[in-house]
Tab-separated table of C-alpha atoms in Angstrom:
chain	number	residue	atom	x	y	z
A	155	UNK	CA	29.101	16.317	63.469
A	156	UNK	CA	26.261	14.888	65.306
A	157	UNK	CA	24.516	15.420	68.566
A	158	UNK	CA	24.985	12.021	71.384
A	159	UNK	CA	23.185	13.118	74.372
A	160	UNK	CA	24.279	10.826	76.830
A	161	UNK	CA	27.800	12.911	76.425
A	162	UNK	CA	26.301	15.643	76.708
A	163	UNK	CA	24.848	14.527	79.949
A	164	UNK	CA	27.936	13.293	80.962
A	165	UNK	CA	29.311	17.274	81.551
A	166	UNK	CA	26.615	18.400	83.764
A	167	UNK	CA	27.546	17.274	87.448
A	168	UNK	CA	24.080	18.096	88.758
A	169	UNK	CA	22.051	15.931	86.424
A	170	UNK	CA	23.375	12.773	88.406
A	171	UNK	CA	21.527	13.806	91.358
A	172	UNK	CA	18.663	12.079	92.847
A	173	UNK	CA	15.564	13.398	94.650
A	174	UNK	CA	13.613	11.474	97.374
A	175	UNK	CA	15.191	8.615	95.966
A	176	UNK	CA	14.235	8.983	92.413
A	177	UNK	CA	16.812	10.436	89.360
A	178	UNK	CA	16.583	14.214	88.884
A	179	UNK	CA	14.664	14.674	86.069
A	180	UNK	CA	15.185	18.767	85.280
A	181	UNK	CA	12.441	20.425	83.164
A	182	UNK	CA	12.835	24.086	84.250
A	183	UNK	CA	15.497	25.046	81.646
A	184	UNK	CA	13.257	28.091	80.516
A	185	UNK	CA	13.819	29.386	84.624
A	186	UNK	CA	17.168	28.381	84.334
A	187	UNK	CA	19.653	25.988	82.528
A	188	UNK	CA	22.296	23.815	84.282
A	189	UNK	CA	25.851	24.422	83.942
A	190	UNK	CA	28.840	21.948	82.192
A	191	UNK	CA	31.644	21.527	84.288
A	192	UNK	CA	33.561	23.908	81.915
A	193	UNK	CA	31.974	26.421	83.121
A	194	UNK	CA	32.144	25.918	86.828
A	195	UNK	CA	35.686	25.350	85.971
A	196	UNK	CA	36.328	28.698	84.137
A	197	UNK	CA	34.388	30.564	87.233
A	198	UNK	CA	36.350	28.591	89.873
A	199	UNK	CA	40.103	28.783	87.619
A	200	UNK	CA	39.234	32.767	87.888
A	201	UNK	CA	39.011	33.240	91.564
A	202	UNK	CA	41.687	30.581	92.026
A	203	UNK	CA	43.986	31.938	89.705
A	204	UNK	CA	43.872	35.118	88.324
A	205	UNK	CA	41.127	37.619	90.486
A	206	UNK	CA	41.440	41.110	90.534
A	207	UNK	CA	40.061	44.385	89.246
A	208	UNK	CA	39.912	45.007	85.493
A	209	UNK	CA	41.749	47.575	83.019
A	210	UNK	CA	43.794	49.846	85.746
A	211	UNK	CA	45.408	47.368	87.575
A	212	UNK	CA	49.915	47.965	86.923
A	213	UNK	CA	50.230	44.263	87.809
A	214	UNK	CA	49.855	40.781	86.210
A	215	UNK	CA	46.758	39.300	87.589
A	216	UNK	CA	44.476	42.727	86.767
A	217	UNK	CA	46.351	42.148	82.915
A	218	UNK	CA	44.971	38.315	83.274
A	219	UNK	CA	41.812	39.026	84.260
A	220	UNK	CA	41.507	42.169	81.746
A	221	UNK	CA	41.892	40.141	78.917
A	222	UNK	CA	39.896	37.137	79.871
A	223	UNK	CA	37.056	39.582	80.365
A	224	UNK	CA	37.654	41.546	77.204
A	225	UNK	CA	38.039	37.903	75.200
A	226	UNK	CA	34.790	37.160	76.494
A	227	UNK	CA	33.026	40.292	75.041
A	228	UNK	CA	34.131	38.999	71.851
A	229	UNK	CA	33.242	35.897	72.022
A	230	UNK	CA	29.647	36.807	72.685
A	231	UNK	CA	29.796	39.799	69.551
A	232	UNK	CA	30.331	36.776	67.607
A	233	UNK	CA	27.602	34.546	69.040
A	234	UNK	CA	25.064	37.126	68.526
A	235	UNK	CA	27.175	38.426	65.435
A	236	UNK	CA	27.319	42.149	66.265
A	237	UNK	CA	29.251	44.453	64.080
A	238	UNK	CA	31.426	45.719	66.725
A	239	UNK	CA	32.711	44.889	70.245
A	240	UNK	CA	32.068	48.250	71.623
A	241	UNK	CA	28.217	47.478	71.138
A	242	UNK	CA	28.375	44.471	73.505
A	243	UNK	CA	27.196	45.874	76.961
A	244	UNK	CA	27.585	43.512	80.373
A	245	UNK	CA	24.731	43.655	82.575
A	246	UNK	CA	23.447	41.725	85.310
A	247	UNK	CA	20.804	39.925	82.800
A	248	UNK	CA	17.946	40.977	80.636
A	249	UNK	CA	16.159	42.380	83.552
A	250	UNK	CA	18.679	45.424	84.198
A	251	UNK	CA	19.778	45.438	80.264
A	252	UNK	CA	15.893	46.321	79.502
A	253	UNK	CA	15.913	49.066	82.120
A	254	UNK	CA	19.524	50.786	80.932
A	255	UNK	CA	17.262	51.491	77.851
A	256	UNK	CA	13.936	52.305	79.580
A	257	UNK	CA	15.517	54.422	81.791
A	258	UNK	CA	16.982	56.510	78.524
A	259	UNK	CA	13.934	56.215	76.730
A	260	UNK	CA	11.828	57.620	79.708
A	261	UNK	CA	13.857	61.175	78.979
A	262	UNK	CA	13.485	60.898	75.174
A	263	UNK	CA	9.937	60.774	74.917
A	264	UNK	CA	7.332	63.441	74.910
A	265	UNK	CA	3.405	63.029	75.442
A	266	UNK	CA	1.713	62.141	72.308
A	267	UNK	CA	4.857	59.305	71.622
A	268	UNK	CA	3.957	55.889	71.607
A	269	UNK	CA	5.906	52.460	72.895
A	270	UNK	CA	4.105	48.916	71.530
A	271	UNK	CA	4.786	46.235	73.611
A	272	UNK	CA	3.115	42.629	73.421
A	273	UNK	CA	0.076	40.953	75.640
A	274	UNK	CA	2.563	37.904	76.199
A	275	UNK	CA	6.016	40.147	77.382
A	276	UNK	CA	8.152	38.869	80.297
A	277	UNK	CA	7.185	41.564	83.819
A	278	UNK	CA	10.513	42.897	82.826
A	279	UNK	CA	9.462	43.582	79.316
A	280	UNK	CA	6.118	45.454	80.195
A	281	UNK	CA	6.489	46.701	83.463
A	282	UNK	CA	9.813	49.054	82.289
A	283	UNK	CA	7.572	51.035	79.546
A	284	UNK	CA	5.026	51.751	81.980
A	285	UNK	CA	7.496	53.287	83.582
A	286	UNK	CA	9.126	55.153	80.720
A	287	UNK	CA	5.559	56.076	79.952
A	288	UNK	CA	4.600	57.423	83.236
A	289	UNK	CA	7.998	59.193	83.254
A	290	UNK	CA	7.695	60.964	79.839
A	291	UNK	CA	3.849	61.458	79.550
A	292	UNK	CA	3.927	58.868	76.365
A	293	UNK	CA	1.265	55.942	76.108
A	294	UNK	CA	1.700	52.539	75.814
A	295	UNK	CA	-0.217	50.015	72.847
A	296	UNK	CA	0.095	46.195	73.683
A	297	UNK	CA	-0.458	43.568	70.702
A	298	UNK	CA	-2.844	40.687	71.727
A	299	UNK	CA	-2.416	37.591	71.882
A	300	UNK	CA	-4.613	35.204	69.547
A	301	UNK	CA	-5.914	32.005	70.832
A	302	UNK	CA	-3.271	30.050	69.979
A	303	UNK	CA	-0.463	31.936	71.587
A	304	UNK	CA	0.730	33.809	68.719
A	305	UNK	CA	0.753	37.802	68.580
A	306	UNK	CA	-1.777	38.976	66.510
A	307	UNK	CA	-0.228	40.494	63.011
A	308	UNK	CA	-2.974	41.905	61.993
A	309	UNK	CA	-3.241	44.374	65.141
A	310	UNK	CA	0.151	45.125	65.249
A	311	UNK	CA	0.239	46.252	61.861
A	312	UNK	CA	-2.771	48.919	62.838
A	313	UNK	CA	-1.324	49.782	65.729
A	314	UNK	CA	1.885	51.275	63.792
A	315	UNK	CA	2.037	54.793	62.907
A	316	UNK	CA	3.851	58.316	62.875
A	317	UNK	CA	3.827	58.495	66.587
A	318	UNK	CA	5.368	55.165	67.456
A	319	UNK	CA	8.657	55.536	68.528
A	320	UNK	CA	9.313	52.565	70.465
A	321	UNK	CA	8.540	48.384	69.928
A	322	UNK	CA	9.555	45.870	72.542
A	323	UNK	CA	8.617	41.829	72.015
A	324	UNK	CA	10.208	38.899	73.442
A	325	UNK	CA	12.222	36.929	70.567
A	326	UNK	CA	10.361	34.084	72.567
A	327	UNK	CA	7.681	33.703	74.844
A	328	UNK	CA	8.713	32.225	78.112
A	329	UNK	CA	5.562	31.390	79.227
A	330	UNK	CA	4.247	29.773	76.225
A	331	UNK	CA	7.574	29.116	73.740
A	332	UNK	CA	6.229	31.040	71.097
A	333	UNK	CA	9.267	32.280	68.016
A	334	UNK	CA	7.841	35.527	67.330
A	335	UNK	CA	8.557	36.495	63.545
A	336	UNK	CA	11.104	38.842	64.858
A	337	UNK	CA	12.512	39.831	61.726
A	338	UNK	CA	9.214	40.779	59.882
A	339	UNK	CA	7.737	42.307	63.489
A	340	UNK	CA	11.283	44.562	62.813
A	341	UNK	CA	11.314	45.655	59.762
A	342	UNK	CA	7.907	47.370	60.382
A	343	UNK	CA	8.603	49.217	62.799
A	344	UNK	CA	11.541	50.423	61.165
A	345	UNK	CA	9.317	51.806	57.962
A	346	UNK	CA	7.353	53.885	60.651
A	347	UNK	CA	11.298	55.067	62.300
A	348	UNK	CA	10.720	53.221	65.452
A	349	UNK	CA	13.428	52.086	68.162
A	350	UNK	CA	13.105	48.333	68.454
A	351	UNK	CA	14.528	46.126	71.274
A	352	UNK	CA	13.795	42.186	71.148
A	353	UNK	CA	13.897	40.692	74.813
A	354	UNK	CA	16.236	37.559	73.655
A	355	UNK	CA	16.157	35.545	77.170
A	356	UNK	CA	14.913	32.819	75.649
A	357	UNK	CA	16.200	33.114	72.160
A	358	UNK	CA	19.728	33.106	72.611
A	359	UNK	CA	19.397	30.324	74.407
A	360	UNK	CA	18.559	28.458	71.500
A	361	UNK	CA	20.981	29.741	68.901
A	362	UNK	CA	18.438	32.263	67.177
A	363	UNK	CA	20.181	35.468	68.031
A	364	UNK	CA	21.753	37.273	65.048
A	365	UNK	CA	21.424	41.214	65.524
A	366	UNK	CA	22.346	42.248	62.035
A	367	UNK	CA	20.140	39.707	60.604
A	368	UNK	CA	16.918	40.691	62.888
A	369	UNK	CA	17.561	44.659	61.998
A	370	UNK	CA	16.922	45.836	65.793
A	371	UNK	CA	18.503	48.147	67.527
A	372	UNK	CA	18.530	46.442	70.967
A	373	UNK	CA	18.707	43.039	71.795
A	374	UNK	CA	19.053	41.524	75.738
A	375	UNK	CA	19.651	38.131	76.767
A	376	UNK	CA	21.286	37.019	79.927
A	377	UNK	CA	24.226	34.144	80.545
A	378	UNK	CA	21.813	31.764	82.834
A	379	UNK	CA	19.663	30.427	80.586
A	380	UNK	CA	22.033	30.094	78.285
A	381	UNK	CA	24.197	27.467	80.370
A	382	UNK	CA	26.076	30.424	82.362
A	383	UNK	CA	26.247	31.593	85.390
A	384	UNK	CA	23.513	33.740	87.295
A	385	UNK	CA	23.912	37.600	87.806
A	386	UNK	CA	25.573	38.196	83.998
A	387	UNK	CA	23.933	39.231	80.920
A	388	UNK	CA	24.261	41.238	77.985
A	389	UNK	CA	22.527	44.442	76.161
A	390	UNK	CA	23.392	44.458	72.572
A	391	UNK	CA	22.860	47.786	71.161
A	392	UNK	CA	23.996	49.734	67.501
A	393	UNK	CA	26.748	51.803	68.161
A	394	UNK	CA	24.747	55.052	66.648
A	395	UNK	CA	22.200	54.417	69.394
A	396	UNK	CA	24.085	53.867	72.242
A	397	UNK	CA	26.660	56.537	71.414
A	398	UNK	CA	23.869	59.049	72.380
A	399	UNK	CA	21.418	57.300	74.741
A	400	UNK	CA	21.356	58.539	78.076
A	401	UNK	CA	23.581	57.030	80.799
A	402	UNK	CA	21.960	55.177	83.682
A	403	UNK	CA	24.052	54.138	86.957
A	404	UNK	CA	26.890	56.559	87.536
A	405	UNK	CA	29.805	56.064	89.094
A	406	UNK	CA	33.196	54.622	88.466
A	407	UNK	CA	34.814	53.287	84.925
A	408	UNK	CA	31.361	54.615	83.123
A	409	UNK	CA	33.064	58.503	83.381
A	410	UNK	CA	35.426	59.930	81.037
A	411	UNK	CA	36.398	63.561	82.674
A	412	UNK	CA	35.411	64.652	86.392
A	413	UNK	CA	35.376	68.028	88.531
A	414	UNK	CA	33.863	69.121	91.383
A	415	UNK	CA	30.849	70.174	89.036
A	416	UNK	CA	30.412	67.932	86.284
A	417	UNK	CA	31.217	65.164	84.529
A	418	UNK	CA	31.393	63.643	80.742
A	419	UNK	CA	30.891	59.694	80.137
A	420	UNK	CA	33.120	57.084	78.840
A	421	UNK	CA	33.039	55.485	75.265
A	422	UNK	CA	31.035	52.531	74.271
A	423	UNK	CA	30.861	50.027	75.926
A	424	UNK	CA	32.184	51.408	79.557
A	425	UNK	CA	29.784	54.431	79.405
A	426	UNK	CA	27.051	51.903	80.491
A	427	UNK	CA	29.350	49.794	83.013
A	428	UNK	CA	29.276	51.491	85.902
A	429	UNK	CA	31.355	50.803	89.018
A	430	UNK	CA	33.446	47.029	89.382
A	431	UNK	CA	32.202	44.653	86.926
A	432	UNK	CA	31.173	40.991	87.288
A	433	UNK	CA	34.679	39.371	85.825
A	434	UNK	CA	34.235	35.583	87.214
A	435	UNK	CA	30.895	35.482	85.353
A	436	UNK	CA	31.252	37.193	82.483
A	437	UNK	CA	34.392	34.821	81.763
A	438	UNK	CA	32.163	31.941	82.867
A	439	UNK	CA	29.637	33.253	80.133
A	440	UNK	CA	31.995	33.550	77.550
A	441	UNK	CA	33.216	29.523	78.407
A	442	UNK	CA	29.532	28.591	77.798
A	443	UNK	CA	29.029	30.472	75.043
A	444	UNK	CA	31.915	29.102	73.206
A	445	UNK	CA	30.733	25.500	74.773
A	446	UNK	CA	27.400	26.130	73.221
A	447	UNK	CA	28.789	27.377	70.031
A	448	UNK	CA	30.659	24.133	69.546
A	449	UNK	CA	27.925	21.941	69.128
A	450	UNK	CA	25.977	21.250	66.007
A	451	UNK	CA	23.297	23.719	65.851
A	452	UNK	CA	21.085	21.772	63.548
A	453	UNK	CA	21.333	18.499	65.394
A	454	UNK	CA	20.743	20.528	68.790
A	455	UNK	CA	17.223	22.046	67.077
A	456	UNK	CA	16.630	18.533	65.663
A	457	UNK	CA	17.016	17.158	69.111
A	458	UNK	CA	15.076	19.863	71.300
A	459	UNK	CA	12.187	19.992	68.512
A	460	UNK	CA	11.716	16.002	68.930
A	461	UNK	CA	12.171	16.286	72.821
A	462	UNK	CA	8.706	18.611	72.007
A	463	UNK	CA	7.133	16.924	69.590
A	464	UNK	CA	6.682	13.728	71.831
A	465	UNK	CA	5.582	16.060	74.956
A	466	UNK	CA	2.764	17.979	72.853
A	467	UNK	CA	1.866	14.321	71.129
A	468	UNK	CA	1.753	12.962	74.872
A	469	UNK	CA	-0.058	15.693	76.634
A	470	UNK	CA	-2.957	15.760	73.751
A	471	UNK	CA	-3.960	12.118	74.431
A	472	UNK	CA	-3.580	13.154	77.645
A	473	UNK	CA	-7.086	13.480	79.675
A	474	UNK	CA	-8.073	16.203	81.250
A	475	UNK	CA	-4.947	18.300	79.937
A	476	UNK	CA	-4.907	21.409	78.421
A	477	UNK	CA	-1.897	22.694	76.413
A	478	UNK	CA	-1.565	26.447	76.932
A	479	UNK	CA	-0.022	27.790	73.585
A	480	UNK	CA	-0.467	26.286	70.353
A	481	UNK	CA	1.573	28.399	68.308
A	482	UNK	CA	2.797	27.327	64.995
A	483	UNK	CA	6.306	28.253	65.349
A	484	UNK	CA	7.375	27.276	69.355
A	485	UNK	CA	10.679	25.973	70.863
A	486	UNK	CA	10.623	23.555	73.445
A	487	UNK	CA	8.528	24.984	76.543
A	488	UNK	CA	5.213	22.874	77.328
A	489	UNK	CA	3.008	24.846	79.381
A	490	UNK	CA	-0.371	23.141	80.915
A	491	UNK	CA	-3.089	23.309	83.343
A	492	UNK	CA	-5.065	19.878	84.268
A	493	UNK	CA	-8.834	19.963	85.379
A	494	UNK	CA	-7.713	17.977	88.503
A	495	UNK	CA	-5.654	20.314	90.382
A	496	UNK	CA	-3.830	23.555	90.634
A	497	UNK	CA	-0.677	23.730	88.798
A	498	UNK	CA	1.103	24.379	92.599
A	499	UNK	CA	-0.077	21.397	93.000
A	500	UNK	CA	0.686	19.710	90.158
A	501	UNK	CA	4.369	20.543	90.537
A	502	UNK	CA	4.885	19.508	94.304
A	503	UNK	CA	3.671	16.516	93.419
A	504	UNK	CA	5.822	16.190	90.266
A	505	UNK	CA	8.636	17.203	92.387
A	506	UNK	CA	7.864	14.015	94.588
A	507	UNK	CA	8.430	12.380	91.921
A	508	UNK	CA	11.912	13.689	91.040
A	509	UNK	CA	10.523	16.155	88.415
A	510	UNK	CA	11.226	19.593	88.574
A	511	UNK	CA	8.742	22.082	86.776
A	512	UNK	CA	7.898	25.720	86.889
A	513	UNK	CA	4.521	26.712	88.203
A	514	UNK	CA	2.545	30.205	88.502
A	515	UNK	CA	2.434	32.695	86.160
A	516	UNK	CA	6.146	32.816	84.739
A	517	UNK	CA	6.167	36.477	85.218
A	518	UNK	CA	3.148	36.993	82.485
A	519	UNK	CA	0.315	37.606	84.885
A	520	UNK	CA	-1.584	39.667	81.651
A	521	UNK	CA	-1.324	36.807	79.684
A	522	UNK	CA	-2.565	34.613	81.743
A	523	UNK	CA	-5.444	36.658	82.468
A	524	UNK	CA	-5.649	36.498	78.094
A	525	UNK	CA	-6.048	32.313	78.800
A	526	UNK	CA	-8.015	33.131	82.180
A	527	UNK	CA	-5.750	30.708	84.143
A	528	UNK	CA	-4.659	31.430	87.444
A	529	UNK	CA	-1.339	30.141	85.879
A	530	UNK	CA	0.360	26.950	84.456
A	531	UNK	CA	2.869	24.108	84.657
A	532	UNK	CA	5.219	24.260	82.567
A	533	UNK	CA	8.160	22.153	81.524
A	534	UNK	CA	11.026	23.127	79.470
A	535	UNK	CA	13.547	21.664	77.682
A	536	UNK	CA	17.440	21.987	76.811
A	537	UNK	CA	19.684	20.079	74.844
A	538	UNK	CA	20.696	17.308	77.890
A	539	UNK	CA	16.944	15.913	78.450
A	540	UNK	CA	15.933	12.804	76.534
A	541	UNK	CA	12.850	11.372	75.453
A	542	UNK	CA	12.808	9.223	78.538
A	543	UNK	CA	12.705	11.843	80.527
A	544	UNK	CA	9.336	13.267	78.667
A	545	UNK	CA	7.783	9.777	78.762
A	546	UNK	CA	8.800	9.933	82.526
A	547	UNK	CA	6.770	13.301	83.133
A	548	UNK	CA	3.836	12.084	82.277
A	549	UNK	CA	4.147	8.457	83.695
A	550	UNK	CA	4.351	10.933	86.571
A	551	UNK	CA	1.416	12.984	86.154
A	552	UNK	CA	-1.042	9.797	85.575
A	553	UNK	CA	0.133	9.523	89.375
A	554	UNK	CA	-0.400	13.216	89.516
A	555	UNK	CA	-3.855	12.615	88.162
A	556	UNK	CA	-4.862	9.882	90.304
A	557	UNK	CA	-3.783	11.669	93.588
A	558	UNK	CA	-6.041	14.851	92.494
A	559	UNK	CA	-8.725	12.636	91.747
């Protein structure tokens, strides 16, 4: 099998649009990835075809749409090759899958418990164990982050000890593309009988995710970045956790028994899906995932680690650019600040170009204090750019350059 990305261009509808005139070049895949037309047709063939409710309904279309829901929990078990179904939890992304276990962990912990999360974590990976930790009097550790955008081993491995009972780290930093030695970063925590969840937004979206492998206990990603639709996601838990970890939203589907008085909760997975479920785009998920899954792997990473390559090669003969994150190990984000301008600026004017970039400070406002930058531009890359389009960006910030000037 190999990897011919002009096909794979081919099934993306929006990459044939053009902006002020000028092809759409899209380097924001770390915000968001595109979507094949599969997938738009698997959202628009459910509401056109087979909508209803799930798993009560005594009619055909609720049977339809049951199964094309439950098919799709199985297809992602075996993209992120979990040991059972029942462990594969639909949320509304990472964001809400990190606070169904927050919110849990916020009544399990005691003062004198400790939670370690990272210097480079995602808002939604940070801000959640403050919370826990305000709510159960524990305290929370952060690794740093070393000068080259890597987490610092050495502290981490001080930092562990009899009262940690909690580690959270992105699989990937979104803000710098940092692979965090996930595995390793587990296994320790484990020794010391620590809860681990790995904030997969962007690893999954790059094949990496394999729960049994990695050891954790909890592992989030969600279906946008990951060439599916917005508002899905996924919290992969073990079954022996989740069986006993507290419930979060109540309400409909998630309940097992119910009186005036009390209640008792579903099994896994329903006791965390509260209330009507997103059906269209958890099917739509499953389509991409199974588009996604398709492919070569290898030749994808081949193809996104050259698509890199040729941007870091690029922006270091590049002058008066700085590359943010130099980590050994990264996957394709390229984040940058030039001495001419402010990255806003930098990416209105790219977008006058046809270029589309993120800019601010990704939702890592700690770690950009850690590079004291007010934030970056960063572009990102997915399996349909080409090296054109990286030669384009920075024919397009010489112009950037010269307009600062």
């Amino acid at each position: 099998m190999s990897f011919d990305v002009a096909a794979i261009r081919e099934q993306f509808p929006i990459l044939k649009r053009v902006i002020d005139g000028k092809p759409l070049v899209y380097l924001d895949n770390a915000a968001t990835t595109q979507k094949p037309q599969c997938v738009i047709d698997a959202l628009v063939d459910y509401y056109s075809t087979c909508n209803s409710n799930v798993h009560r309904g005594a009619h055909r279309l609720a049977d339809e749409a049951t199964r094309r829901f439950e098919d799709a929990r199985d297809i992602v078990k075996d993209f992120i090759n979990a040991p059972k179904r029942e462990e594969v939890i639909w949320t509304t992304g990472t964001t809400e899958a990190i606070n169904i276990v927050a919110n849990g962990l916020g009544s399990l912990l005691s003062p004198g418990d400790e939670i370690i999360a990272t210097e480079m974590d995602h808002h939604a990976n940070l801000v959640t164990w403050q919370q826990a930790c305000k709510a159960s009097g524990a305290t929370l550790r952060t690794i740093p982050v070393t000068d080259a955008g890597e987490l610092d081993q050495t502290a981490y491995d001080a930092m562990l000890n009899e009262h940690t009972k909690f580690v959270a780290f992105p699989h990937v930093s979104n803000a710098l593309g940092t692979i965090n030695p996930i595995k390793e970063m587990t296994a320790k925590a484990k020794k010391v009988g620590a809860w681990v969840l790995v904030d997969g937004a962007q690893g999954a979206a790059h094949g990496y995710a394999d729960v049994q492998d990695i050891g954790c206990d909890f592992y989030a990603f969600s279906g946008h970045k990951i060439y599916g639709p917005m508002g899905v996601g996924v919290l992969w838990g073990k079954e022996s956790v989740l069986s006993n970890w507290p419930v979060w939203r109540t309400g409909g589907e998630m309940i097992s028994t119910v009186t005036l008085q009390d209640a008792t909760w579903n099994v896994l997975p329903y006791r965390f899906e509260a209330g009507t479920p997103n059906v269209g785009d958890a099917i739509a998920l499953g389509e991409a995932i199974r588009w996604f899954s398709a492919l070569d792997q290898e030749a994808v990473a081949a193809h996104e680690k050259a698509l890199l390559d040729r941007a870091t090669e690029l922006a270091k003969e590049f002058e008066g650019l700085t590359i943010i994150g130099n980590a050994k190990d990264k996957v394709g984000v390229l984040s940058f600040v030039m001495d001419q301008g402010h990255p806003a600026d930098i990416g209105f004017l790219l977008d006058r170009q046809g270029i589309a970039v993120r800019t601010g400070d990704h939702c890592a406002q700690p770690l950009m204090a850690r590079f004291n930058v007010p934030g970056t531009a960063r572009a990102s890359f997915a399996i349909y750019n080409t090296l054109e389009e990286v030669d384009a960006l920075f024919v397009a910030l010489k112009k950037v350059r010269t307009m600062l000037a």
